[in-house]
Tab-separated table of C-alpha atoms and ligand atoms in Angstrom:
chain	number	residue	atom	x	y	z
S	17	UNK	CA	15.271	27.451	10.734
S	18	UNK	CA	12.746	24.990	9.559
S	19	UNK	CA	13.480	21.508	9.763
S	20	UNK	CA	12.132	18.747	7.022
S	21	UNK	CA	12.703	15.718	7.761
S	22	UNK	CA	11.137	12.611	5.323
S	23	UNK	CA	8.459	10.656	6.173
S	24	UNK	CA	10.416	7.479	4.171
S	25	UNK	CA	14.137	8.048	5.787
S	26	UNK	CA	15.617	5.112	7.484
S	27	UNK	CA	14.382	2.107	8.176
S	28	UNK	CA	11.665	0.190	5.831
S	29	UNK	CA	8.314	-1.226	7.098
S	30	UNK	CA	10.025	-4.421	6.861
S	31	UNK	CA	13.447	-4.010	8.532
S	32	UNK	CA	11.857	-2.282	11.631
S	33	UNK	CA	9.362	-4.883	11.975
S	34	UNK	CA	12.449	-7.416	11.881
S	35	UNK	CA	14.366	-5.452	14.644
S	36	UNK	CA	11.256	-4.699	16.678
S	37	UNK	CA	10.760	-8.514	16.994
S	38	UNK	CA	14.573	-9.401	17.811
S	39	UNK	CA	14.385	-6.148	20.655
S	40	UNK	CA	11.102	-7.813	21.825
S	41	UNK	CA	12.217	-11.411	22.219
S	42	UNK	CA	15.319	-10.302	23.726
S	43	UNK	CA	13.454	-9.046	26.550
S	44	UNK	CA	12.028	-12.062	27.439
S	45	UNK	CA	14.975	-14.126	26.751
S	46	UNK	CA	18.771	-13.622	25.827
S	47	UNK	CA	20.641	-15.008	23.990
S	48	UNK	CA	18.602	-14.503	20.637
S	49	UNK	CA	20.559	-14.853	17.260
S	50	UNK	CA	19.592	-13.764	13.872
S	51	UNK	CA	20.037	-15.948	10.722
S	52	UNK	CA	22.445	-13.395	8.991
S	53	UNK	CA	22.952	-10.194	10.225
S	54	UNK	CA	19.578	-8.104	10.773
S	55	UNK	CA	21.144	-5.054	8.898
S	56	UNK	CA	24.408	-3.786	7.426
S	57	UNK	CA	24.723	-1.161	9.849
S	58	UNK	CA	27.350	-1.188	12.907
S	59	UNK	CA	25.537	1.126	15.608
S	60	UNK	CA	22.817	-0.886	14.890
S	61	UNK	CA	24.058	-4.084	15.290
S	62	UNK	CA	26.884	-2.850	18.486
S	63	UNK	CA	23.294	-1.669	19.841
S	64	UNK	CA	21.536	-5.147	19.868
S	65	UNK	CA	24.250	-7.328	21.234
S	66	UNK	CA	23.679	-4.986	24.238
S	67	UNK	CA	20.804	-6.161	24.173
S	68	UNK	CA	21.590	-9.732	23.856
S	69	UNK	CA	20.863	-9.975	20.070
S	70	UNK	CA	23.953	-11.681	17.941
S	71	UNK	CA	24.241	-12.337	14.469
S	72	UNK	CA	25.100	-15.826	13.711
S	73	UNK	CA	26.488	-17.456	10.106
S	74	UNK	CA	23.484	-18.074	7.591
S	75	UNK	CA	24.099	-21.232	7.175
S	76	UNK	CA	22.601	-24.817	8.278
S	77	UNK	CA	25.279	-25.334	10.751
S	78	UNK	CA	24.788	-22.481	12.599
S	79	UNK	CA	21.588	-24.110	14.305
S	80	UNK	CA	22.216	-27.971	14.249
S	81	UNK	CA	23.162	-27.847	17.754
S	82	UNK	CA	19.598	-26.995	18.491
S	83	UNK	CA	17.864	-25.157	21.556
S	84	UNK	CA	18.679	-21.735	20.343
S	85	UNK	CA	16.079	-18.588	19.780
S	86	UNK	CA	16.348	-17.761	16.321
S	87	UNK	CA	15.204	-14.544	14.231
S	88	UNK	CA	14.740	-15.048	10.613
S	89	UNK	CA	15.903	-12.055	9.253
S	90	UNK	CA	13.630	-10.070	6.890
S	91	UNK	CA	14.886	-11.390	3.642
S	92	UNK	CA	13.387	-14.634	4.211
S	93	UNK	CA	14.647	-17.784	4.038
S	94	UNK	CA	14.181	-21.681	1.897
S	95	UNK	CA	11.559	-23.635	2.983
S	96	UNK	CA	14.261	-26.297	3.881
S	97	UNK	CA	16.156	-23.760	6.377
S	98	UNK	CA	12.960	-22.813	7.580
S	99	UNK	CA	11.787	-26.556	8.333
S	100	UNK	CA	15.350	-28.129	9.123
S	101	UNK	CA	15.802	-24.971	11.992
S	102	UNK	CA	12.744	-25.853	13.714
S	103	UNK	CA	13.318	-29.757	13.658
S	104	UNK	CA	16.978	-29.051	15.225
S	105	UNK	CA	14.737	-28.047	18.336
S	106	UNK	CA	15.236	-24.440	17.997
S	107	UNK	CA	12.839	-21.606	18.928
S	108	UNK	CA	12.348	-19.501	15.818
S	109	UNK	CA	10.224	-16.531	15.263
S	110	UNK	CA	9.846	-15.769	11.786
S	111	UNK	CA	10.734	-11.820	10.491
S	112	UNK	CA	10.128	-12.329	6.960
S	113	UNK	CA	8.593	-9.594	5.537
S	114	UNK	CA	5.027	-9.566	4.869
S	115	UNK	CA	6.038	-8.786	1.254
S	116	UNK	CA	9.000	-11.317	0.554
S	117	UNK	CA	6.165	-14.364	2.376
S	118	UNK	CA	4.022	-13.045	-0.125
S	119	UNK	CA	6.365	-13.790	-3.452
S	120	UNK	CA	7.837	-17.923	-1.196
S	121	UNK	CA	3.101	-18.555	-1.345
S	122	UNK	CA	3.046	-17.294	-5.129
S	123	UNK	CA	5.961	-19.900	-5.798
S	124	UNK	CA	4.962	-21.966	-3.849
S	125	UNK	CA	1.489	-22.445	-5.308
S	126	UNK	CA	2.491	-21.689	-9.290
S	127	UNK	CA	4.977	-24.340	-9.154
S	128	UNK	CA	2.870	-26.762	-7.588
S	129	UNK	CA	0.476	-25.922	-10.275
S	130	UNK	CA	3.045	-27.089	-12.975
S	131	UNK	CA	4.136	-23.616	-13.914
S	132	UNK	CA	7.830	-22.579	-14.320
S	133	UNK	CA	8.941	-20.161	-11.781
S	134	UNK	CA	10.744	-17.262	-12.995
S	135	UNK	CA	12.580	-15.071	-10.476
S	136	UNK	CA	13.891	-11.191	-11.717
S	137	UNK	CA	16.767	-10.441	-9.856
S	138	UNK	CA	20.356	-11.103	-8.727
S	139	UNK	CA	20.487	-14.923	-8.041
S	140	UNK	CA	23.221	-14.562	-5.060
S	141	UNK	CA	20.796	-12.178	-3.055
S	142	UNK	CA	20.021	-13.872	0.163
S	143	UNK	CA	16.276	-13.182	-1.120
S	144	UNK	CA	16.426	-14.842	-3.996
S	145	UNK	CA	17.910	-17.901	-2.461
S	146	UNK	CA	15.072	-17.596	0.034
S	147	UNK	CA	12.524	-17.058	-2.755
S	148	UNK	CA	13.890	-20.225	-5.279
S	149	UNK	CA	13.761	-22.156	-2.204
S	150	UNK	CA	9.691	-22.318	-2.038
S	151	UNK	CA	9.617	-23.137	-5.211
S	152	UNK	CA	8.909	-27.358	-5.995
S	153	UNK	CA	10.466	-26.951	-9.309
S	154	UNK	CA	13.789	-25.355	-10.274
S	155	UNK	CA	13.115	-21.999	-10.709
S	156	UNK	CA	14.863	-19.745	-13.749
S	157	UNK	CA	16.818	-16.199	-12.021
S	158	UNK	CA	17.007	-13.610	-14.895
S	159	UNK	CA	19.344	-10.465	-13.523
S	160	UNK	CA	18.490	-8.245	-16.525
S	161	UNK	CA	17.390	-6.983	-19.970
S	162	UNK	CA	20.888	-8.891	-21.807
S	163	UNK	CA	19.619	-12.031	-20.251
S	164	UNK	CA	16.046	-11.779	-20.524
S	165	UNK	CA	16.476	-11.300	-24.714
S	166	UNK	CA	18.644	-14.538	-24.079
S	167	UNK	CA	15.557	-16.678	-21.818
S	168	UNK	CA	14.685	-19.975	-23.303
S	169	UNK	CA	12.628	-22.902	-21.432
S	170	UNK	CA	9.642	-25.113	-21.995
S	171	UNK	CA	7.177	-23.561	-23.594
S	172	UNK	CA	5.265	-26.062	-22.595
S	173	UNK	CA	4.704	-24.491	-19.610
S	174	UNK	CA	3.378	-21.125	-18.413
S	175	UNK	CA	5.873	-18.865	-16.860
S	176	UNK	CA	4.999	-17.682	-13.749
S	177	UNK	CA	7.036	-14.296	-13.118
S	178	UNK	CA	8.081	-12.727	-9.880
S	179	UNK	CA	10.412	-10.142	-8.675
S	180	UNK	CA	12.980	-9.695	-6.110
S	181	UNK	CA	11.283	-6.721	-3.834
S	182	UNK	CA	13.963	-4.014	-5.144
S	183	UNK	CA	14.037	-4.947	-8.734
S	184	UNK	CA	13.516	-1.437	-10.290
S	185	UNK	CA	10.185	-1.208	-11.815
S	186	UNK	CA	10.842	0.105	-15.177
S	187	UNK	CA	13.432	-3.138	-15.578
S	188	UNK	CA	10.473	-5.120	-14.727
S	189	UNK	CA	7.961	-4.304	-17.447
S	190	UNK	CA	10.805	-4.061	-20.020
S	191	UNK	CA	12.524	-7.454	-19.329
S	192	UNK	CA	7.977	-8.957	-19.180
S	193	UNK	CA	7.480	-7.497	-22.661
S	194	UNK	CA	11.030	-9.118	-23.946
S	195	UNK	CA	10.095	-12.955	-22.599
S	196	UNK	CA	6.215	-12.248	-23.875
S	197	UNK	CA	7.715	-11.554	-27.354
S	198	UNK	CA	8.979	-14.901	-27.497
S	199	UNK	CA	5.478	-16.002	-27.450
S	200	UNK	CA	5.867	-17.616	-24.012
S	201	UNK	CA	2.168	-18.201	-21.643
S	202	UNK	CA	2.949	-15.679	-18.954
S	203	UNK	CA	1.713	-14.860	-15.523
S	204	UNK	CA	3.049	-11.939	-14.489
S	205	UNK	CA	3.364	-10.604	-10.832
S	206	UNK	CA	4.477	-7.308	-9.528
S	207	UNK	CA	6.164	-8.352	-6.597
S	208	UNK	CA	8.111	-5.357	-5.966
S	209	UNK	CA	8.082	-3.390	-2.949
S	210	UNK	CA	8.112	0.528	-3.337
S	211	UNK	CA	9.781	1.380	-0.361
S	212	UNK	CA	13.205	2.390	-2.272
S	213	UNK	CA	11.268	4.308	-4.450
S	214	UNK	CA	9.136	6.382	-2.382
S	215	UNK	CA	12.162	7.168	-0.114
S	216	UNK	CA	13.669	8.416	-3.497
S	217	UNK	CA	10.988	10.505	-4.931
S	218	UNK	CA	10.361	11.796	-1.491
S	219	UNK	CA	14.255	13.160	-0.702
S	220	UNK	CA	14.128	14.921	-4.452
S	221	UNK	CA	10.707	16.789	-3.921
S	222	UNK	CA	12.402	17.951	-0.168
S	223	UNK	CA	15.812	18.383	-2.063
S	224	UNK	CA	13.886	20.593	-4.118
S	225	UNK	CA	12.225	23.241	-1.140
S	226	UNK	CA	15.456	23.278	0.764
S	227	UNK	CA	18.532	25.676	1.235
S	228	UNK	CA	20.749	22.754	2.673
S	229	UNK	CA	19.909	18.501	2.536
S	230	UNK	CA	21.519	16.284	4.809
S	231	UNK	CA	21.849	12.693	4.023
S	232	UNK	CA	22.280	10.248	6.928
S	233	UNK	CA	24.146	6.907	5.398
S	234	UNK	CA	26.359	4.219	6.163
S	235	UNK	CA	29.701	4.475	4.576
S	236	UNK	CA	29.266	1.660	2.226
S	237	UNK	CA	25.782	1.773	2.229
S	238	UNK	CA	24.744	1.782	-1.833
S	239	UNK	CA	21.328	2.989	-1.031
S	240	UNK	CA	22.746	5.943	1.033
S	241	UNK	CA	25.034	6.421	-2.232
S	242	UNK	CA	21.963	6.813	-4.363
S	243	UNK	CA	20.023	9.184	-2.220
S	244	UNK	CA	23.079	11.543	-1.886
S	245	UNK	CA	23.917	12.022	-5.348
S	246	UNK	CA	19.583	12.138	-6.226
S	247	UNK	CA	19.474	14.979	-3.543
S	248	UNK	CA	23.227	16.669	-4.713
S	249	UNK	CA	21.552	17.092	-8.344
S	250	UNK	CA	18.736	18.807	-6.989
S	251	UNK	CA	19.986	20.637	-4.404
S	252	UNK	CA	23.619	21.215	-4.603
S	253	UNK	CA	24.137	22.199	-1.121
S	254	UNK	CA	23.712	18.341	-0.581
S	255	UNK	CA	26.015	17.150	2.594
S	256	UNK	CA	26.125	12.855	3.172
S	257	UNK	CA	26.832	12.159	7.205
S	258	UNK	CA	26.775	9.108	8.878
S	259	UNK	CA	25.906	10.485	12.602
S	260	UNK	CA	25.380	13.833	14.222
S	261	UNK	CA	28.801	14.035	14.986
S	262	UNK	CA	30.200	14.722	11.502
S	263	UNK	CA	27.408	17.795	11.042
S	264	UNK	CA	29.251	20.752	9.934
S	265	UNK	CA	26.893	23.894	8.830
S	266	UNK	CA	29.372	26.485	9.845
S	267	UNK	CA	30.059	26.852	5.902
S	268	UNK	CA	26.483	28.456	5.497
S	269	UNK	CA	25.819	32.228	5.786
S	270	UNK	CA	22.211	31.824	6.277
S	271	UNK	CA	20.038	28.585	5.980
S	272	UNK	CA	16.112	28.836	6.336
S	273	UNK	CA	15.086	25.556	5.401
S	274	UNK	CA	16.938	22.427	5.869
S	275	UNK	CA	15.581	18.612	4.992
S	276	UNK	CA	16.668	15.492	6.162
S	277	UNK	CA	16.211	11.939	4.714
S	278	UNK	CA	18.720	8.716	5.512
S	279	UNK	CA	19.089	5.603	3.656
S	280	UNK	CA	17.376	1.840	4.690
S	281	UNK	CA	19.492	1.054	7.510
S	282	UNK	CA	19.478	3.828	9.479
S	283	UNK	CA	18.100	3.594	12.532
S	284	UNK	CA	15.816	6.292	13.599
S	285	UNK	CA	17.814	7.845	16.996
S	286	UNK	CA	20.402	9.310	14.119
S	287	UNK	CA	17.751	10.876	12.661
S	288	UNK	CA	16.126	12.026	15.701
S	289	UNK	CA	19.803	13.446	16.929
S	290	UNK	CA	20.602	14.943	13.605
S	291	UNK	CA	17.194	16.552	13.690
S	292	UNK	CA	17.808	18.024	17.067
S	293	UNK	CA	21.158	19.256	16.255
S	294	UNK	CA	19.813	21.127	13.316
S	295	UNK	CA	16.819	22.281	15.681
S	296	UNK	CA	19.457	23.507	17.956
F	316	LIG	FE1	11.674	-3.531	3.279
F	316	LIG	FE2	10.029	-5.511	3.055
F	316	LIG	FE3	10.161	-3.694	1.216
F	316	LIG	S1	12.059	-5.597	3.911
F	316	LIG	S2	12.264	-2.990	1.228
F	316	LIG	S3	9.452	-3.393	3.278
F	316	LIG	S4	9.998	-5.860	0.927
C-alpha cells in the first residue's frame, strides 16, 4: 500500500517555531510558562508540562510577580504586554511569528505616519488584540463584507489596511474594493499568511489520487473540521481520527493508495504513528 502523507499537515511554520523555542528553553531552565496556551491541543500541551512548560492566564497579572521565563506565544502580543512583562523583571523570549511581527512594524509605522489603521478580522482574536496594540492610534477592526459596506472614518486620512494572518483571501480583496468605493486614500497590505490554504489545496489534490484519506484532528478543532469535510467531498472514503488508536481500515476490501494530512495543531509524532500504522 502506498502511503501519502502532505507536505502541509500539522503544525504551521509558525506554531512549530513557537514550540521548538518553549522545548528549547525548557532544557536549560524549568519552569517556563507561555502567555496563553501554545496550542489548543491536549497531547500537546500534557507533553510540555513534562517537560516543564505550563500555560499561564494571558493576562497582565499573570507576570507582575516578576522573575519568571516567559514564551510569547505565536499570536503575538500589545506592545504594552510586551514592555510591561519585561519591566516586571521577567525573562521573555519572544515566539511571535515572523509574519504576525511583520503586520505590529506595518502598524506601527503607518500610524505613526498619521494614517488610520484598519485591521480585517475578528476583533476578539488574541491576534488582533496583539496587532491593535502596536498601533499609536485607535485602530478600526472590520470582521466582514456587511461591515465593510457599513465603514465610515476620516477621510482625512489614508487608510492603512491589514489583515489578520487567516483572513480568507477572497474576503480580503472584496471587503478592499467595498472601502475604495467610498472614495477613501488606501494603502493596502496583504498580510495574510497562506499556510491554511496550502494545507487545503494540498489535502484535496491527495484526496483526489487516493482510495482511502485519513484526517488527523482535534475534536473541536475547526480547522480539522474543514479539512475533513474538503477531503470527504473529494474522496468519499474520507475517515477524521484524532490518534492512531482510533484507525479502523478493517471496513476496506482492498486499499492501494492511502493519504494522510492533519489539521494546525497536530503535532507531528501522530502523524508519524498514523503513518506507520498504515505502513504496517
Ligand atoms: Fe502559522 Fe504564522 Fe501563518 S503562526 S498560520 S505561520 S502567520
Amino acid at each position: 500500500m502506498e502511503v501519502i502523507t502532505a507536505k502541509s499537515a500539522g503544525f504551521c511554520f509558525g506554531v512549530r517555531r513557537a514550540v521548538d523555542m518553549a522545548r528549547q528553553k525548557a532544557k536549560e531552565h524549568t519552569p517556563v510558562y507561555t502567555y496563553g496556551p501554545i496550542i489548543h491541543n491536549e497531547n500537546v500541551v500534557a507533553d510540555l508540562e513534562e517537560q516543564g512548560v505550563f500555560s499561564m492566564e494571558a493576562e497582565p497579572s499573570s507576570f507582575a510577580s516578576g522573575d519568571k521565563d516567559i514564551i510569547i506565544r505565536s499570536h503575538g502580543v500589545t506592545k504594552e504586554v510586551a514592555e510591561k512583562m519585561a519591566s516586571f523583571g521577567n525573562r521573555v523570549t519572544d515566539a511571535t511569528c515572523p509574519f504576525v511581527k511583520k503586520i505590529h512594524r506595518i502598524v506601527a509605522e503607518h500610524s505613526a505616519e498619521g494614517e488610520q489603521i484598519v485591521i480585517f478580522g475578528t476583533a476578539s482574536h488574541p491576534e488582533v488584540v496583539g496587532i491593535k496594540g502596536w498601533s499609536s492610534t485607535p485602530c478600526i477592526v472590520v470582521a466582514d463584507e456587511k461591515e465593510a459596506e457599513m465603514f465610515v472614518a476620516d477621510t482625512q486620512k489614508t487608510l492603512c489596511i491589514v489583515a489578520q494572518t487567516t483572513f480568507p483571501y477572497k474576503k480580503f480583496q472584496d471587503m478592499v474594493e467595498i472601502i475604495k468605493e467610498k472614495g477613501y486614500n488606501i494603502s493596502a497590505f496583504n498580510t495574510i499568511c497562506n499556510a491554511t490554504e496550502e494545507r487545503q489545496r494540498e489535502a484535496a489534490e491527495i484526496a483526489s489520487k487516493v482510495d482511502v484519506m485519513l484526517v488527523i484532528g482535534g475534536r473541536n478543532s475547526s480547522n480539522s473540521a474543514k479539512l475533513f469535510q474538503i477531503c470527504k467531498e473529494i474522496c468519499p472514503n474520507t475517515i477524521f481520527l484524532q490518534t492512531a488508536q482510533d484507525m479502523d481500515l478493517s471496513g476496506f476490501l482492498s486499499i492501494d493508495r492511502i493519504g494522510i494530512t492533519a489539521g494546525a495543531s497536530t503535532p507531528n509524532y501522530i502523524i508519524k504513528e498514523v503513518q506507520t500504522k498504515c505502513q504496517k
